[in-house]
GROMACS .gro file of C-alpha atoms in nm:
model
  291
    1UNK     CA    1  -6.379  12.323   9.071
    2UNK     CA    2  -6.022  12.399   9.180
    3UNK     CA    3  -5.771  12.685   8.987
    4UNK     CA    4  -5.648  12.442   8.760
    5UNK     CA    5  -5.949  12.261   8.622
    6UNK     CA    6  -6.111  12.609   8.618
    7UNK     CA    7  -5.807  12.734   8.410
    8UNK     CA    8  -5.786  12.448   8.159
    9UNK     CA    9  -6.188  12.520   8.102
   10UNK     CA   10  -6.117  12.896   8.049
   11UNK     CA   11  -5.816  12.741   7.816
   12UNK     CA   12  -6.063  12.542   7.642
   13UNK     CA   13  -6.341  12.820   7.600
   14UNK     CA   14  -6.095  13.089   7.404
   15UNK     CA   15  -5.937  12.827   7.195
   16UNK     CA   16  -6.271  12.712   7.091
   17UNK     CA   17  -6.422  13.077   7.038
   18UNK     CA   18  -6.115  13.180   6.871
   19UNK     CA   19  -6.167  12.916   6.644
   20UNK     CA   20  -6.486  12.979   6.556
   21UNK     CA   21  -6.422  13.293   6.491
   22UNK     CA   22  -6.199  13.196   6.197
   23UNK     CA   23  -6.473  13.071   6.044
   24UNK     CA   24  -6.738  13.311   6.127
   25UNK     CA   25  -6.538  13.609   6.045
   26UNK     CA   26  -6.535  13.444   5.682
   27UNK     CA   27  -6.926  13.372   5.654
   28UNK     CA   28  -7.007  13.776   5.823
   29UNK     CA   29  -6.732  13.882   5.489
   30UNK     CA   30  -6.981  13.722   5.279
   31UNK     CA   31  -7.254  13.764   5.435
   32UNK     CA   32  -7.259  14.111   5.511
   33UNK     CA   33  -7.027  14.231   5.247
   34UNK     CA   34  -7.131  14.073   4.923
   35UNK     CA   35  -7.500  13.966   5.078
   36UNK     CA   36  -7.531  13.616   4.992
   37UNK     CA   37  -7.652  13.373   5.249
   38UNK     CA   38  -7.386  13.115   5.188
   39UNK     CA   39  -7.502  12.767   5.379
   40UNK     CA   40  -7.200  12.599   5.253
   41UNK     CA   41  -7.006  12.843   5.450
   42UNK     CA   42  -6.985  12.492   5.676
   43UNK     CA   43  -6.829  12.295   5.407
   44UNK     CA   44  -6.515  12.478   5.335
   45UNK     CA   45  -6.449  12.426   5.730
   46UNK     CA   46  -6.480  12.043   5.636
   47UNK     CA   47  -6.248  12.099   5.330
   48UNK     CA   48  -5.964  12.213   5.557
   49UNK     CA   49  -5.959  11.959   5.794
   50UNK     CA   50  -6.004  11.694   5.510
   51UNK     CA   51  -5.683  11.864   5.341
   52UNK     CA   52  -5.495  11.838   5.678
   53UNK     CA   53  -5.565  11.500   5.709
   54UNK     CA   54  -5.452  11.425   5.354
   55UNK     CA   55  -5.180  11.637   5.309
   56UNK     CA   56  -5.052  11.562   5.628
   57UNK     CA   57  -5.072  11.175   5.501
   58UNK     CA   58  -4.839  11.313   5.221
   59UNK     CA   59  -4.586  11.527   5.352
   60UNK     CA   60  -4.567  11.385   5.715
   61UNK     CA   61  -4.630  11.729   5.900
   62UNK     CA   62  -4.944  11.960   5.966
   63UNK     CA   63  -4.728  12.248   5.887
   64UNK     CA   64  -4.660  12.167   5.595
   65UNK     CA   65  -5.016  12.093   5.530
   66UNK     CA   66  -5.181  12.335   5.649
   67UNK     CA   67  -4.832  12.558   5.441
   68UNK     CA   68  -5.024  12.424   5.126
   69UNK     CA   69  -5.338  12.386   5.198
   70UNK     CA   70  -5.425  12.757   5.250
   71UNK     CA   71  -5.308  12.856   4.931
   72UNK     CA   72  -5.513  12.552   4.746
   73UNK     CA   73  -5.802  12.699   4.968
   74UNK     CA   74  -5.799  13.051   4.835
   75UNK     CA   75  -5.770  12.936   4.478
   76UNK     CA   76  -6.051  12.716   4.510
   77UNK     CA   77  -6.233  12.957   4.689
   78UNK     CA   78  -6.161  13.213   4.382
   79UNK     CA   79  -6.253  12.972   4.130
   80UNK     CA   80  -6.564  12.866   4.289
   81UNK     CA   81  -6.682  13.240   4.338
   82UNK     CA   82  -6.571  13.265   3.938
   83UNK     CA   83  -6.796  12.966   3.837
   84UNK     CA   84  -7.102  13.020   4.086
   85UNK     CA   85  -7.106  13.264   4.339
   86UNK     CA   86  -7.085  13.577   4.082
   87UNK     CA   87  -7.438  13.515   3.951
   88UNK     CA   88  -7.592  13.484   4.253
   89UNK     CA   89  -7.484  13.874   4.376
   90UNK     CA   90  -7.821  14.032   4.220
   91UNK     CA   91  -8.071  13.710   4.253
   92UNK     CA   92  -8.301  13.707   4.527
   93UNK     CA   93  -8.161  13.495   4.889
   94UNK     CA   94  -8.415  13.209   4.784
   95UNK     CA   95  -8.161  13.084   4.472
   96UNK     CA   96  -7.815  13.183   4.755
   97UNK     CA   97  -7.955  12.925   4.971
   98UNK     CA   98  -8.096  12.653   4.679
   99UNK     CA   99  -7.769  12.646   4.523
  100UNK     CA  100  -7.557  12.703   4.854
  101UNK     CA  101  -7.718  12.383   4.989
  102UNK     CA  102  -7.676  12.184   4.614
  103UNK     CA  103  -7.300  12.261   4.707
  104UNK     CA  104  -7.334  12.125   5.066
  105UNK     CA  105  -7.459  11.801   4.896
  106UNK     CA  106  -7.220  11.804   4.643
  107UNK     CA  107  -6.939  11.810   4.903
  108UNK     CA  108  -7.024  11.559   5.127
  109UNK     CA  109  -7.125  11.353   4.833
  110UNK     CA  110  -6.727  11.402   4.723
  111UNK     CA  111  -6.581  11.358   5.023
  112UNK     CA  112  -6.733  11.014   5.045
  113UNK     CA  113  -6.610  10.907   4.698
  114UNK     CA  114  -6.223  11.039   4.799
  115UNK     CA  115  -6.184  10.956   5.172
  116UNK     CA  116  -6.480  10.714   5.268
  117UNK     CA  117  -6.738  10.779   5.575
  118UNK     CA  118  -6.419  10.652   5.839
  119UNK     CA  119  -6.307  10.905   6.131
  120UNK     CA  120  -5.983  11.004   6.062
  121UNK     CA  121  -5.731  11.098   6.307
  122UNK     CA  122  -5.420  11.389   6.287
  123UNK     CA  123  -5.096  11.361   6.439
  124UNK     CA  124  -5.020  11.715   6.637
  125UNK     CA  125  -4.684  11.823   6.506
  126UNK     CA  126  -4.419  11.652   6.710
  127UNK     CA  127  -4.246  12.058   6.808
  128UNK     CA  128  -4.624  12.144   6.941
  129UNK     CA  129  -4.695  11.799   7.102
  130UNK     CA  130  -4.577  11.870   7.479
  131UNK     CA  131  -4.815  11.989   7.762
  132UNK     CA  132  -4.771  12.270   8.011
  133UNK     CA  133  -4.799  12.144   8.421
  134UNK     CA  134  -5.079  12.322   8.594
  135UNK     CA  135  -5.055  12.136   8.889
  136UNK     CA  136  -4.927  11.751   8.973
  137UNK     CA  137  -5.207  11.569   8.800
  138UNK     CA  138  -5.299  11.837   8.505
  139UNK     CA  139  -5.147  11.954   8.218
  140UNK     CA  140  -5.244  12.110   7.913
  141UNK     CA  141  -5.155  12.088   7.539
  142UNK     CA  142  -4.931  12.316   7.393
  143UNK     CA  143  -5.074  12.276   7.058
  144UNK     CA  144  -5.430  12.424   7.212
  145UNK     CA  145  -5.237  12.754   7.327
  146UNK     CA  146  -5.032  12.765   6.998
  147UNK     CA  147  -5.380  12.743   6.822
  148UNK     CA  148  -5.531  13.043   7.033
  149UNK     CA  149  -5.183  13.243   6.952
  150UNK     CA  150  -5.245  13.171   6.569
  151UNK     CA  151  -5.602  13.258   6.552
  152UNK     CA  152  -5.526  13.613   6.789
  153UNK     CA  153  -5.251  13.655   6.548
  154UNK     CA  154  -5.513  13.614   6.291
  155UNK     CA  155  -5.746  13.830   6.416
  156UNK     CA  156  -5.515  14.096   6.441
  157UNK     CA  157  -5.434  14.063   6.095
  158UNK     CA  158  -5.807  14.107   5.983
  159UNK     CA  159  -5.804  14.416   6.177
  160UNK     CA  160  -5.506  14.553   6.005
  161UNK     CA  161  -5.641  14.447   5.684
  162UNK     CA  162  -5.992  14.563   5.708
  163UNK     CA  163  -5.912  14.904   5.868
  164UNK     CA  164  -5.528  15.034   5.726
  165UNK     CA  165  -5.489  14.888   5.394
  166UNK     CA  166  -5.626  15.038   5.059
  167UNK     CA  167  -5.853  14.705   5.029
  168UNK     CA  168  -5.971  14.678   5.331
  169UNK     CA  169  -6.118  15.063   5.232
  170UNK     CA  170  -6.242  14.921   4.920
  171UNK     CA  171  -6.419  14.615   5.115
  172UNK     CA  172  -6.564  14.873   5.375
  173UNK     CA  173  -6.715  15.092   5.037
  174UNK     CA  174  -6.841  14.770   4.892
  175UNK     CA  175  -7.032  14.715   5.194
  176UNK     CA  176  -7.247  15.032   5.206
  177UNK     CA  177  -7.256  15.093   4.844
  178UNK     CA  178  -7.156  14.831   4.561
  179UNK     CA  179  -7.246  15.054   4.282
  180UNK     CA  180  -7.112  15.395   4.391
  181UNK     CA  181  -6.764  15.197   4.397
  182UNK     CA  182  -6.833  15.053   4.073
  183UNK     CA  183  -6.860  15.407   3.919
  184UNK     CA  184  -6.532  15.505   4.064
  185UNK     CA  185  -6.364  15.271   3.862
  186UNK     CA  186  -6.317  15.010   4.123
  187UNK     CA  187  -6.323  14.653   3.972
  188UNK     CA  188  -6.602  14.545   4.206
  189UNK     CA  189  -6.650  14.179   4.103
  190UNK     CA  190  -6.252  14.116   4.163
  191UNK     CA  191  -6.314  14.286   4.515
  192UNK     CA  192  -6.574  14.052   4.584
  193UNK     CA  193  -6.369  13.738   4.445
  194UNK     CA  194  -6.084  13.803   4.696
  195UNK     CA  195  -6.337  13.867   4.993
  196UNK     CA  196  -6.470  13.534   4.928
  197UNK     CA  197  -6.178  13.359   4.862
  198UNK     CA  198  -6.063  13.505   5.202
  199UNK     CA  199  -6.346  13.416   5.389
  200UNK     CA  200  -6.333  13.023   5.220
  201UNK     CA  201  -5.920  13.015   5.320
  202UNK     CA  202  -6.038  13.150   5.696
  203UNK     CA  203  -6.267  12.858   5.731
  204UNK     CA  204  -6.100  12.604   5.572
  205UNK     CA  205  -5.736  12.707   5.798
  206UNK     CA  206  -5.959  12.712   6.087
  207UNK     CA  207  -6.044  12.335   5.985
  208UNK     CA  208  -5.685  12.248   5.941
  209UNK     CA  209  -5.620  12.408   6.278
  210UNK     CA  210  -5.934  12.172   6.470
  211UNK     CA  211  -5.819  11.878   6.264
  212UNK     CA  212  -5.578  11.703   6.586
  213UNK     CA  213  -5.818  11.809   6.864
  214UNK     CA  214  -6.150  11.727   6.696
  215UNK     CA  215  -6.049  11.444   6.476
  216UNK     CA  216  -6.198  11.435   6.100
  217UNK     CA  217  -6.531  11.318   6.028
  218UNK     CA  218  -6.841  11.320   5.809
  219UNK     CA  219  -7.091  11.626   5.893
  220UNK     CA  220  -6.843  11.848   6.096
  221UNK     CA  221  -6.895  12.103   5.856
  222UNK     CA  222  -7.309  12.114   5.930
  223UNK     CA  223  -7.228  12.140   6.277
  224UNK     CA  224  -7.013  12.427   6.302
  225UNK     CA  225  -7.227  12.628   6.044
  226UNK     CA  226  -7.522  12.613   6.250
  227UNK     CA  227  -7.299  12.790   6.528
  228UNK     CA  228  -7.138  13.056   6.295
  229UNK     CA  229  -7.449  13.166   6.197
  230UNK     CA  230  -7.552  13.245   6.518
  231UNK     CA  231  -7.190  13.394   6.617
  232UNK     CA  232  -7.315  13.579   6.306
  233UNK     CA  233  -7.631  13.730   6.449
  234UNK     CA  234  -7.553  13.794   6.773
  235UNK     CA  235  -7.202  13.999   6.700
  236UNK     CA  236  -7.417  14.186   6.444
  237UNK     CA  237  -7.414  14.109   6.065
  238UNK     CA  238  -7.103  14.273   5.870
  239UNK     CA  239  -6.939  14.302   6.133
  240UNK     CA  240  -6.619  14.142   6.144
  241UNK     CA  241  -6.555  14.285   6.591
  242UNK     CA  242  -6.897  14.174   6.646
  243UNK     CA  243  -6.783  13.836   6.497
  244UNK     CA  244  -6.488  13.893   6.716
  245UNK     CA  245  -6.648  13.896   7.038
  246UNK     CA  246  -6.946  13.647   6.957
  247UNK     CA  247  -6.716  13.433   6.928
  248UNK     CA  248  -6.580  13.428   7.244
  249UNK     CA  249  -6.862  13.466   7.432
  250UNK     CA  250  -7.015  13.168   7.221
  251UNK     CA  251  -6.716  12.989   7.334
  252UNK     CA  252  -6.748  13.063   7.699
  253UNK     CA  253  -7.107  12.999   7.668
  254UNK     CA  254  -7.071  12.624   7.543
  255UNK     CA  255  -6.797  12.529   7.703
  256UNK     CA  256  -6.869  12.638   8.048
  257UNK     CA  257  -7.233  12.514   7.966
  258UNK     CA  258  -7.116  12.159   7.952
  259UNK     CA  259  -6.963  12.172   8.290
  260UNK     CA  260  -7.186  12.333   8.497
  261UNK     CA  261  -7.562  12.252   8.300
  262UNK     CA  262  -7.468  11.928   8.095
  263UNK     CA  263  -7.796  11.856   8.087
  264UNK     CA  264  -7.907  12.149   7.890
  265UNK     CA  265  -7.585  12.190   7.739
  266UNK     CA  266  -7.694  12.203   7.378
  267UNK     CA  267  -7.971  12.513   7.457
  268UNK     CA  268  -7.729  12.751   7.664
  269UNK     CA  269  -7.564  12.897   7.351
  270UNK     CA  270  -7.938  13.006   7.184
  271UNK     CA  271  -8.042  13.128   7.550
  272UNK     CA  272  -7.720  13.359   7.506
  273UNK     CA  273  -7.818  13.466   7.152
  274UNK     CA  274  -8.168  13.509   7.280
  275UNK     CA  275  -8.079  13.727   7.547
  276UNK     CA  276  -7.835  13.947   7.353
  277UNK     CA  277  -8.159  13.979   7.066
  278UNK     CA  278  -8.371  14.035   7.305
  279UNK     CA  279  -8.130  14.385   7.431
  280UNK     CA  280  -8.009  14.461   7.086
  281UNK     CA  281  -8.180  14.314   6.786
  282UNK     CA  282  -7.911  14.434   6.555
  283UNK     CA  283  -7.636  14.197   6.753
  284UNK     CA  284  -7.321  14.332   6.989
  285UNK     CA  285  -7.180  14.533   6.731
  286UNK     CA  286  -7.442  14.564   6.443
  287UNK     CA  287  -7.584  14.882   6.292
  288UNK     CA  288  -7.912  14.980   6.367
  289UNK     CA  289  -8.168  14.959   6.048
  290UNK     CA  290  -8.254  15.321   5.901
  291UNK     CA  291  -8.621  15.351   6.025
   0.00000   0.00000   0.00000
């Protein structure tokens, strides 16, 4: 493997774990925040790139799309929360994942009904649709890197959110100790509605974001779940950094995987999460269990 193909694969890998992240850092909110094992974490992905597709069809630009579409996904994410999600916070993780998967169903049963079972295709915006030469015969997309810049930017964000804001020390409380910030007069069920309407928008932009390079299609939300769950586990649950760098490494793991042991492409990533489990049970970053 010469410089170039190696650099377009190490190109490939952070994209891809950055993207993931998007979408795990939104199922470890929910998951280790407000504790509800959410299996149609997957779905909301699916959502976003269905939106880009359609909005896109509308307005004639994945900007734009994706300009509206993240504001449509927090408010659905809010309202669906409002409607479902709040009487699930004090059930046991049997009913999260009976009515989490319902909603899996439900989704793929609507987005059959409104779009069909067809792959659909969308245009990269025409500003991002150049390539960068790495050398006379390979390029690569300038929409990929502007992806990766978005997603850092993102991540950045999160961290500046979490860590410096007044709610992202409210969302830290809520973590250890829902009650305790109850009794301080903290309006905890409106802290958990924005968490999860931030963790629904995270997935579904990171769907809207995959939509050109992945293409649209029927189950794409099943298959990245699986893998955010174990980004999940491995960068330690609740934690958002964990998430961070599980990502990456998930991403390195797969893609380089493919290239170098296609054959057992598909089992590298769980040998990774193995391996990490097998040094520190509680994941990268994860807190140890009182004993």
């Amino acid at each position: 493997m010469d410089i170039a193909s190696l650099l377009i694969q190490v190109l490939n890998a952070v994209q891809y774990g950055l993207l993931l992240f998007l979408v795990a850092s939104g199922l470890t909110l929910v998951f280790g925040i407000m504790g509800i094992i959410n299996l149609a974490h997957g779905s909301f992905y699916m959502l976003g790139a269905y939106l880009a597709f359609a909005l896109t069809a509308l307005t004639g630009s994945l900007l734009l799309a994706i300009a509206l579409g993240v504001p449509l996904a927090l408010a659905f994410g809010a309202a669906l929360e409002w409607l479902l999600f709040a009487r699930l916070y004090r059930r046991d993780h049997l009913e999260q994942v009976l009515l989490t998967y319902g909603l899996i169903l439900i989704f793929e049963e609507l987005r059959s009904l409104a779009v069909g079972d067809d792959v659909h295709g969308v245009a990269v915006p025409s500003l991002l649709s150049a390539s960068i030469a790495l050398n006379k015969t390979l390029s690569y997309p300038v929409y990929r890197i502007a992806v990766s810049v978005v997603c850092i930017a993102i991540a950045a964000g999160l961290y500046l959110l979490i860590r410096r804001t007044r709610l992202g020390m409210m969302i830290r409380a809520g973590s250890h100790d829902r009650d305790m910030v109850q009794s301080l007069g903290i309006d905890i069920d409106r802290l958990y509605r924005v968490v999860f309407a931030l963790g629904v928008a995270l997935a579904a932009l990171a769907g809207m974001l995959a939509a050109p390079i992945s293409s649209v299609f029927p189950g794409m939300g099943s298959q990245v779940l699986i893998v955010s769950f174990v980004i999940v586990v491995i960068g330690g649950i609740g934690s958002v950094w964990g998430a961070f760098l599980a990502s990456l490494l998930v991403g390195f793991a797969d893609t380089f995987g493919k290239v170098l042991l296609p054959d057992f492409a598909g089992l590298v990533v769980y040998v990774v999460m193995a391996i990490v489990l097998l040094l520190r049970p509680e994941g990268i970053l994860g807190k140890k269990a009182a004993p």
